[in-house]
Short mmCIF file of C-alpha atoms in Angstrom, two decimals:
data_model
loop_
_atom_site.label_atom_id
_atom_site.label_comp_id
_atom_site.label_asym_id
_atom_site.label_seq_id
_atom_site.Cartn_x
_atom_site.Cartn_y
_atom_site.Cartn_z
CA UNK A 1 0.00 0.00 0.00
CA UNK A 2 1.28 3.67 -0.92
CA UNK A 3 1.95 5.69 1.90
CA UNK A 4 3.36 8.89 2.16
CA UNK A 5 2.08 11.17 4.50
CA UNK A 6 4.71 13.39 6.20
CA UNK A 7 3.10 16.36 7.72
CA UNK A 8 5.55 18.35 4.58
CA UNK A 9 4.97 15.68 2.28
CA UNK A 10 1.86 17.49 0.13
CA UNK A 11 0.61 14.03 -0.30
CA UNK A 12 -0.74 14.12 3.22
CA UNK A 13 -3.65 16.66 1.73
CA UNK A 14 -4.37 14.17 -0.56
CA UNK A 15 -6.90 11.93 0.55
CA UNK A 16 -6.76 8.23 1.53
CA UNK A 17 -8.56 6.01 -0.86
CA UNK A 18 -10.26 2.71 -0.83
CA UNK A 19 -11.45 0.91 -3.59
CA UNK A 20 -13.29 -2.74 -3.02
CA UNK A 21 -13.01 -4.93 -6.23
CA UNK A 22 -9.83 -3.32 -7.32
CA UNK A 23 -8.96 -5.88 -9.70
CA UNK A 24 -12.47 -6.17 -11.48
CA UNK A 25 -12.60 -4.36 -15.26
CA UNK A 26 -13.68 -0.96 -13.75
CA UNK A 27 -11.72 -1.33 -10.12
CA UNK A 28 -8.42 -1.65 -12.10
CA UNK A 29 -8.72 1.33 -14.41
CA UNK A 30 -9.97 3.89 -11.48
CA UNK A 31 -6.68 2.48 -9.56
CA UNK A 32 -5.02 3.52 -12.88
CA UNK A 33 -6.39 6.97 -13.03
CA UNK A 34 -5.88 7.58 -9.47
CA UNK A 35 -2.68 5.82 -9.25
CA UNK A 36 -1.21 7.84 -12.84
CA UNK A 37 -2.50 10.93 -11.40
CA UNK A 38 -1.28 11.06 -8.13
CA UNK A 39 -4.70 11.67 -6.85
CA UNK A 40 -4.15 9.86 -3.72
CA UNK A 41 -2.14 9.82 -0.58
CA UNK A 42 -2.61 6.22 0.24
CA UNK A 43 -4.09 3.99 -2.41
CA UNK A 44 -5.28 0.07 -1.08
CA UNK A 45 -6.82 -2.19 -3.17
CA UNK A 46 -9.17 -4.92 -1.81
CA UNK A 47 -10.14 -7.92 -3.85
CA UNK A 48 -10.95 -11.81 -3.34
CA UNK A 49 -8.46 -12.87 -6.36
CA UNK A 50 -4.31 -12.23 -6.58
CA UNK A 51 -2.97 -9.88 -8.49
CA UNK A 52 -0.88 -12.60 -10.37
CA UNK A 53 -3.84 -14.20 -11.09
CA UNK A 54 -5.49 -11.29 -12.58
CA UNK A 55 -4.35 -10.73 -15.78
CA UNK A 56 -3.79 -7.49 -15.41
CA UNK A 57 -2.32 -5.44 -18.25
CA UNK A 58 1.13 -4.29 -18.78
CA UNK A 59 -0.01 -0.33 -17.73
CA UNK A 60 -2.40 -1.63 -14.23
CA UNK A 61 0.48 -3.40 -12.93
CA UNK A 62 2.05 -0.59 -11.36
CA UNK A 63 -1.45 0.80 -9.67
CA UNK A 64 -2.56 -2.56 -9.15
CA UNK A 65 1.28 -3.50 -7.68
CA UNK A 66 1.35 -6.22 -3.89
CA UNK A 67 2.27 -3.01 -2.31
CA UNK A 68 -1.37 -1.68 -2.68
CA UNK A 69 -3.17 -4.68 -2.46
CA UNK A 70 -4.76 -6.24 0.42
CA UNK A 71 -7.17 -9.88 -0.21
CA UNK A 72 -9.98 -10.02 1.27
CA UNK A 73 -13.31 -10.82 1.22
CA UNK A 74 -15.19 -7.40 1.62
CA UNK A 75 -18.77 -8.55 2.36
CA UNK A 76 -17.15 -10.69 5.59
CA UNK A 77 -18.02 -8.59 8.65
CA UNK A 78 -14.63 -9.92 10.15
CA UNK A 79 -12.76 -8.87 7.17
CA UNK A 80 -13.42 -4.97 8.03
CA UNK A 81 -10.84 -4.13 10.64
CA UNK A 82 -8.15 -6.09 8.05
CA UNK A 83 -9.71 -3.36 5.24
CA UNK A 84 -10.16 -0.49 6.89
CA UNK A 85 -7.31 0.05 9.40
CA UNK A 86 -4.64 2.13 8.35
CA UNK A 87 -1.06 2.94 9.83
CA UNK A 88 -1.35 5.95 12.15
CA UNK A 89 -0.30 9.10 11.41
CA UNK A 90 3.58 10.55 12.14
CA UNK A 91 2.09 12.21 14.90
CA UNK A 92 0.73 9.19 15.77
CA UNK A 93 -3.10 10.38 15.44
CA UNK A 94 -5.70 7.68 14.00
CA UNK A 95 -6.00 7.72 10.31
CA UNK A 96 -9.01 6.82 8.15
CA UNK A 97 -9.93 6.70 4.74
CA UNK A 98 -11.54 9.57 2.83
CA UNK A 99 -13.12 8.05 0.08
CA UNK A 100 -14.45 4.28 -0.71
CA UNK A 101 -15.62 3.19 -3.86
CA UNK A 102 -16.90 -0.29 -4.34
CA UNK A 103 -16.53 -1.51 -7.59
CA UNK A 104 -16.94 -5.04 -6.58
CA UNK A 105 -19.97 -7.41 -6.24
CA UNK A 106 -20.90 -10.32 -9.31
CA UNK A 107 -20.62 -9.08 -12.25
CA UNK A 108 -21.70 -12.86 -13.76
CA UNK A 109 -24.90 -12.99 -15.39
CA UNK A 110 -27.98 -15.34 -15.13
CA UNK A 111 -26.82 -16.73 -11.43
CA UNK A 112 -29.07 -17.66 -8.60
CA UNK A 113 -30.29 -14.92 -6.56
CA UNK A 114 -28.34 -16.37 -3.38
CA UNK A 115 -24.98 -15.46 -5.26
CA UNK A 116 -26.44 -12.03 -5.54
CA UNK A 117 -27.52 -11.56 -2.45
CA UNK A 118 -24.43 -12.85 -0.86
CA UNK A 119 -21.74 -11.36 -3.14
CA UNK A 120 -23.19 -8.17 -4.11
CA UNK A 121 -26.16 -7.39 -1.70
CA UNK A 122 -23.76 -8.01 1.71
CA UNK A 123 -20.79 -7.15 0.57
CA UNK A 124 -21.71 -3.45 -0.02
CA UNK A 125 -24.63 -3.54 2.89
CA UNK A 126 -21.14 -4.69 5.26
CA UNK A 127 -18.75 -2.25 3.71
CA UNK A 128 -21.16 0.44 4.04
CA UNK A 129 -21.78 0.13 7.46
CA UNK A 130 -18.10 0.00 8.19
CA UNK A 131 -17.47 3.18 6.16
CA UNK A 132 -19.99 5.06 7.96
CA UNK A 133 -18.81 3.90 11.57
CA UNK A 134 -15.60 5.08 10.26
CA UNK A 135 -16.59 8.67 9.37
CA UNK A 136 -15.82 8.12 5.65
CA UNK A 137 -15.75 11.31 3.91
CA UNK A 138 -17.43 9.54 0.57
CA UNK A 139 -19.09 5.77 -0.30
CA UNK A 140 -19.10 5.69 -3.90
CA UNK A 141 -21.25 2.79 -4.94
CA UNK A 142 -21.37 1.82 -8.67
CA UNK A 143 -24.56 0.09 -9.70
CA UNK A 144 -26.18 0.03 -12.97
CA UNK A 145 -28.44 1.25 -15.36
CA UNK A 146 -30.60 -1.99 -16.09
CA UNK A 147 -32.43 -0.94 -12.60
CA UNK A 148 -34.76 0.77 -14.40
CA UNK A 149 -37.72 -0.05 -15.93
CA UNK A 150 -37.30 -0.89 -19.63
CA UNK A 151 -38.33 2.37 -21.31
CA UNK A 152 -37.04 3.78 -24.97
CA UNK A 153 -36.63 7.62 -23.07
CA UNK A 154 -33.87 8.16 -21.83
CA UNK A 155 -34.37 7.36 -17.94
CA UNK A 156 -33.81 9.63 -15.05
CA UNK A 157 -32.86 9.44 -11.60
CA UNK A 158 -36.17 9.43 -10.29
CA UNK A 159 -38.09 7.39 -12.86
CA UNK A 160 -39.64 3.39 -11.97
CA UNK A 161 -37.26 0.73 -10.51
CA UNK A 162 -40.05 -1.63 -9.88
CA UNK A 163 -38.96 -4.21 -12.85
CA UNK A 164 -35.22 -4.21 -13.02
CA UNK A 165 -33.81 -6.10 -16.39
CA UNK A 166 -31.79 -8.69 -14.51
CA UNK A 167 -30.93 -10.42 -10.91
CA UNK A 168 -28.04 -8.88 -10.63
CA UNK A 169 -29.50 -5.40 -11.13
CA UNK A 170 -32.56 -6.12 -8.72
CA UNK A 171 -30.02 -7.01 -5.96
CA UNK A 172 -27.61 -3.84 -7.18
CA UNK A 173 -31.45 -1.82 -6.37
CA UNK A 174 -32.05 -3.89 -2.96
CA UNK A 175 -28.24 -2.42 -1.74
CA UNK A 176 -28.46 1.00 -2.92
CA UNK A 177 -32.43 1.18 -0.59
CA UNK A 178 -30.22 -0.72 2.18
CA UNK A 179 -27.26 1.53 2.00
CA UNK A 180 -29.76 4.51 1.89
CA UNK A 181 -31.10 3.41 5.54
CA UNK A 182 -27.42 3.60 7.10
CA UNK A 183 -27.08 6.92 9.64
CA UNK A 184 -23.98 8.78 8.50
CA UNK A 185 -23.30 6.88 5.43
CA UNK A 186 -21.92 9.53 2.69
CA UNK A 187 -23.47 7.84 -0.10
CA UNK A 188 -23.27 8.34 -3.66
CA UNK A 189 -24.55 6.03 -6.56
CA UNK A 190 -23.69 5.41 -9.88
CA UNK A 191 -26.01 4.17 -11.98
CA UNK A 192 -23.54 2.79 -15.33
CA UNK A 193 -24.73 1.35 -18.69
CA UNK A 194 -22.87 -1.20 -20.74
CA UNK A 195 -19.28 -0.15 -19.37
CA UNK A 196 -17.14 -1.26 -22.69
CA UNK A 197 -13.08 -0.44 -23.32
CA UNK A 198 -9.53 -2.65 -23.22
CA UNK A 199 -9.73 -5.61 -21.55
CA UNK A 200 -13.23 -5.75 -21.35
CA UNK A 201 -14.84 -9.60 -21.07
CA UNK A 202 -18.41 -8.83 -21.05
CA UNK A 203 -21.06 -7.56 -23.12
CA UNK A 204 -19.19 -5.88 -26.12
CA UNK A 205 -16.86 -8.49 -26.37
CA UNK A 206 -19.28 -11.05 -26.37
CA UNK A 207 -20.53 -9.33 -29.58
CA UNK A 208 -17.67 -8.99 -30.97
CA UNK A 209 -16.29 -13.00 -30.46
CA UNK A 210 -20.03 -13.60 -32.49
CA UNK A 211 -18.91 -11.53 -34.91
CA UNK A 212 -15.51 -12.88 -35.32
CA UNK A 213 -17.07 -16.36 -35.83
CA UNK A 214 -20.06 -15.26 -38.41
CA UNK A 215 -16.57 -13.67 -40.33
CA UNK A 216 -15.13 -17.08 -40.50
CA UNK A 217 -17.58 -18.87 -41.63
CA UNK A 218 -18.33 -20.25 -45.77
CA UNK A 219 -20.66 -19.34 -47.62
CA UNK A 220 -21.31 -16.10 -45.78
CA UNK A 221 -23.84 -15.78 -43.26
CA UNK A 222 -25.80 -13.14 -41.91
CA UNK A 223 -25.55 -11.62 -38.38
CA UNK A 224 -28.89 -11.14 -37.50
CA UNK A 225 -29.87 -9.87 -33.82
CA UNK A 226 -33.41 -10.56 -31.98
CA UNK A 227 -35.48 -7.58 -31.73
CA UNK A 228 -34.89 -4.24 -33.78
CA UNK A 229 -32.35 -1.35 -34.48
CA UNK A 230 -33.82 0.52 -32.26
CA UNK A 231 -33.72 -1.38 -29.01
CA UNK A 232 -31.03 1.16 -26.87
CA UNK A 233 -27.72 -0.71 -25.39
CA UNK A 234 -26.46 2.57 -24.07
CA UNK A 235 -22.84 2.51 -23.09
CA UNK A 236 -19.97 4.41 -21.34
CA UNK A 237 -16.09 3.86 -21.70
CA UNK A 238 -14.27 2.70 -18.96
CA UNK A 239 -12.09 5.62 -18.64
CA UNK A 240 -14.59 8.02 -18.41
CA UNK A 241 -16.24 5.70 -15.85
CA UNK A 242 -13.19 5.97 -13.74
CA UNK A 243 -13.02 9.66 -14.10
CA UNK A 244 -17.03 10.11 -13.56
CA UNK A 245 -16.41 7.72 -10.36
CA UNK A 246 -12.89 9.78 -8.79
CA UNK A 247 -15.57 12.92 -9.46
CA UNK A 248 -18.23 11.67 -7.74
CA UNK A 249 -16.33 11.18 -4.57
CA UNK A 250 -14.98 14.68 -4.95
CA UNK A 251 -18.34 16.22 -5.01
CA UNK A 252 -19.96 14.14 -2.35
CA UNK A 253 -17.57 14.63 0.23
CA UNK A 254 -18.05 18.86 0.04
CA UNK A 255 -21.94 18.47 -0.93
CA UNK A 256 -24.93 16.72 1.38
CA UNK A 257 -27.65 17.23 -1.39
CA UNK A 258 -28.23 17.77 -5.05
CA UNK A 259 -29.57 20.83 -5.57
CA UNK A 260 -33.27 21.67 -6.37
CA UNK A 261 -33.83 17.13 -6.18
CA UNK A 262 -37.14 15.98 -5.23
CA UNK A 263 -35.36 13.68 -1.87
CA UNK A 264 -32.50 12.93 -0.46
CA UNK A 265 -30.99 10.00 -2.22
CA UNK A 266 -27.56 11.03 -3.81
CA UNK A 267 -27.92 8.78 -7.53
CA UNK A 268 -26.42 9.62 -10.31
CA UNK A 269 -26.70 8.52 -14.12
CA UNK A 270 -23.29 8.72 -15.96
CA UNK A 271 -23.96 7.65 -19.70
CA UNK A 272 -22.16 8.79 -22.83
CA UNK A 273 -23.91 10.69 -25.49
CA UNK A 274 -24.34 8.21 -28.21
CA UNK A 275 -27.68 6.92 -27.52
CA UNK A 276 -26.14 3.39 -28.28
CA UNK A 277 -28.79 1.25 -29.88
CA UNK A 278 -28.32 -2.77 -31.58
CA UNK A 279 -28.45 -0.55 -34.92
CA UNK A 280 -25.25 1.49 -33.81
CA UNK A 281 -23.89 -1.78 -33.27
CA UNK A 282 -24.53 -3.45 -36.41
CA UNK A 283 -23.03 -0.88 -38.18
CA UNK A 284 -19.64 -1.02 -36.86
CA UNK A 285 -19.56 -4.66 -36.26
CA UNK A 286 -20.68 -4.53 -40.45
CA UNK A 287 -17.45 -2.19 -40.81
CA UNK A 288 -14.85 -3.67 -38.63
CA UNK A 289 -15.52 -7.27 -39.95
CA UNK A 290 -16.48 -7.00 -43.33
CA UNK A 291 -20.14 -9.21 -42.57
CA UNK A 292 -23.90 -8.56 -43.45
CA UNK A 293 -25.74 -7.39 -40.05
CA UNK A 294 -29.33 -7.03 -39.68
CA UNK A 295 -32.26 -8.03 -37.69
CA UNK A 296 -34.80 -11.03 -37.04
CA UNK A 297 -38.21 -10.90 -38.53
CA UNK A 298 -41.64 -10.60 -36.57
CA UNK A 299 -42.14 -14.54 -36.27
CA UNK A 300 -38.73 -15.41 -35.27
CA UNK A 301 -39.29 -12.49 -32.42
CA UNK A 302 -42.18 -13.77 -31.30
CA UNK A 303 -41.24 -17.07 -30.74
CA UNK A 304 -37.69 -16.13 -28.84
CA UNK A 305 -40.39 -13.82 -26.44
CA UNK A 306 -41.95 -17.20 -25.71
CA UNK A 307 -38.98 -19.43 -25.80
CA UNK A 308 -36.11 -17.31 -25.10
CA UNK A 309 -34.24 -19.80 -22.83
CA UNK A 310 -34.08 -22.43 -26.47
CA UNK A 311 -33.19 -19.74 -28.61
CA UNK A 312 -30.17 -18.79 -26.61
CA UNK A 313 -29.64 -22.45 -26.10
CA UNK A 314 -29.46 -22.79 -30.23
CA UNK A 315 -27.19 -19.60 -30.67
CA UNK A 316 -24.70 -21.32 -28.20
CA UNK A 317 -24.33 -24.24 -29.49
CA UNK A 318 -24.40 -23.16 -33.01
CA UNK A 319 -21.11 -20.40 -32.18
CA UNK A 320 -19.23 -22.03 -29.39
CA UNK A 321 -18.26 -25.16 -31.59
CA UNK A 322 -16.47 -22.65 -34.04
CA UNK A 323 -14.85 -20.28 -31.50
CA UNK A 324 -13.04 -22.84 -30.01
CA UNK A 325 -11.59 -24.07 -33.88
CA UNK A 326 -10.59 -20.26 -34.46
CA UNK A 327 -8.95 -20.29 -31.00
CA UNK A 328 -7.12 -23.77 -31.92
CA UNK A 329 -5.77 -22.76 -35.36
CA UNK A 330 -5.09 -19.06 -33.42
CA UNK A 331 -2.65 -21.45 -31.21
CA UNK A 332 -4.41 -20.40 -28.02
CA UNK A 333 -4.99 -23.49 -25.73
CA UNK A 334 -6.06 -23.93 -22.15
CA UNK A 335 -9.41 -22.20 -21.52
CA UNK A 336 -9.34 -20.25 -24.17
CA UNK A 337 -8.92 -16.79 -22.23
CA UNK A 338 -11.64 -14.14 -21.10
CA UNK A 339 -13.49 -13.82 -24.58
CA UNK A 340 -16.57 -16.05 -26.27
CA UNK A 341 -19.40 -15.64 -28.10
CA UNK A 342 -21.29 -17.52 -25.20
CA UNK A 343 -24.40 -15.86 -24.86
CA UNK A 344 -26.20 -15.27 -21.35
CA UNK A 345 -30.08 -15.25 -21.80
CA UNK A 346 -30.75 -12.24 -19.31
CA UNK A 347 -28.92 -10.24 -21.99
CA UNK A 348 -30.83 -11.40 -24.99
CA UNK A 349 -34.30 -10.03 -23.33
CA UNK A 350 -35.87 -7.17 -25.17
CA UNK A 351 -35.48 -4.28 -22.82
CA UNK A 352 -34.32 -1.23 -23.38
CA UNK A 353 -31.09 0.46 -21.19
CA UNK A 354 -31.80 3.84 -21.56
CA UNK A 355 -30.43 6.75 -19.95
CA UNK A 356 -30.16 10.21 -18.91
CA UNK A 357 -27.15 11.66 -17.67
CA UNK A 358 -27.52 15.46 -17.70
CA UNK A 359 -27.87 15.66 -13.80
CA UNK A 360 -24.59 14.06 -13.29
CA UNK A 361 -23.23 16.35 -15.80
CA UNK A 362 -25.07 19.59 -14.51
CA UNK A 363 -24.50 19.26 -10.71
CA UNK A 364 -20.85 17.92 -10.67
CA UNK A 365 -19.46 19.31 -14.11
CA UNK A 366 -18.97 15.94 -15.63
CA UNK A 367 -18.33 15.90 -19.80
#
């Protein structure tokens, strides 16, 4: 862990920082930004997994280094002293952290609610009553966008959460009410689309690895998506999500309210301005790789709405066969590394991720 906090070091104005799943895909590039910026006085990451074992890339090792990183498992009630304790002062006075953010939680799709509850739900319901016993000048909590209720307009901070897309996001909406209950707790949320950049294993890539296989195949196929153009993916890179999340904590630790909001709760939507859709999509998948894209028909919609669990079933097993021959004559052997065209069915469902992030932008001066 970082530490350099001599009363004439001007490091010691800088704040002590915290981040929980600081090896997951957004954890390791806010450690970056904070870490290449020298935003921090003390930096500690917490995470279940090694850094060794992380595959971190060549520019996160330094942020991500043994020296800042502590394992643990955050939603452990025993783990917190471990977390939270830091060295004291020169002086010898009791130091705390300024700012938390937790990143971490299952970021798996299509998992039993238990896994949820336990690795997402606790964990930040534990860490968040820690930070507030603690005095912590910010809790940053990132959650995401599919809490809302599948709607074409852009969504807004106050608009229905009473049908969230998946399980993961209805337990991401059970911690943020949970979290709202805790006396003292600083909080802030982050609401986040599609998060998409380097490195990233999820949703985009997923795409992508589908694409890469319709590109091999003979005669030429066409990559056809359920639903329509217009259904709205709406995404954000990862680098401004680590910049919108280091801002966040700025804000919240001088401000108690939004101005001119409706209630208390500190939420935020951070979403980039390209209205992402499945038709922005096609298009550059049809550029990048060369492939016809398009859309299913009315029948073949209808059915998947009624049997969406054997069409995803079918898409697997017609794809995964010839990923793993275009990873064998790539050379790449073992598991085959973080990418596939496997698709999850909560992802296939035709709902709308929608949002708007203007009061993010107007009250803390994101762009």
């Amino acid at each position: 862990m970082i530490d350099s906090t001599s009363p004439a070091d001007p490091a010691a104005t800088k704040p002590a920082v915290l981040i929980i799943g600081g090896l997951g895909f957004m954890g390791r590039f806010l450690a970056h930004y904070i870490h290449s910026n020298q935003l921090a006085s003390t930096l500690r990451l917490v995470d279940k997994q090694l850094p060794q074992l992380a595959s971190l890339a060549p520019e996160h090792q330094a942020a991500c280094s043994n020296e800042n990183f502590l394992q643990a498992d955050a939603s452990r009630e025993q783990s917190q002293a471990r977390i939270f304790d830091l060295p004291p002062a020169p002086d010898g006075a009791k130091r705390e952290f300024d700012y938390i953010f937790n990143c971490g939680g299952e970021t798996r799709f299509s998992q039993e609610d238990e896994v949820y509850r336990v690795r997402s739900y606790e964990l930040s319901v534990t860490v968040g009553k820690e930070a507030a016993r603690r005095g912590v000048k910010a809790f940053v909590e990132v959650s995401t966008g599919a809490v809302y209720n599948s709607n074409r307009t852009p969504q807004r901070e106050g608009d229905k959460t009473s049908k969230p897309h998946t399980k993961q996001a209805k337990w991401k909406l059970a911690a943020e009410e949970e979290l709202a209950k805790i006396p003292g707790l600083r909080l802030c949320v982050l609401r986040v689309p599609h998060v998409y950049g380097p490195y990233s294993g999820r949703w985009l890539a997923t795409q992508l690895a589908l694409a890469r296989v319709y590109q091999s195949r003979e005669p030429k196929e066409t990559l056809k998506w359920l639903w329509s153009s217009e259904l709205r993916t709406n995404t954000l890179h990862v680098e401004d999500a680590a910049r919108a999340l280091w801002l966040a904590a700025e804000w919240r630790a001088k401000n108690d309210r939004i101005p001119n909001a409706p209630n208390d709760k500190i939420i935020f939507n951070v979403v980039d301005k390209g209205a992402t859709s499945q038709g922005t999509l096609a298009n550059i998948i049809k550029q990048i790789f060369g492939i016809e894209t398009g859309f299913q028909n009315a029948i073949v919609n209808t059915f998947a709405r009624l049997n969406l669990e054997h069409v995803v079933d079918d898409v697997n097993d017609d794809t995964l066969d010839d990923w793993a021959d275009l990873q064998e004559s790539a050379g790449i052997k073992g598991n085959g590394g973080p990418l596939s065209p496997f698709m999850e069915k909560e992802l296939l469902r035709d709902a709308d991720l929608s949002l708007d992030g203007s009061r993010f932008e107007s009250v803390v001066g994101f762009r």
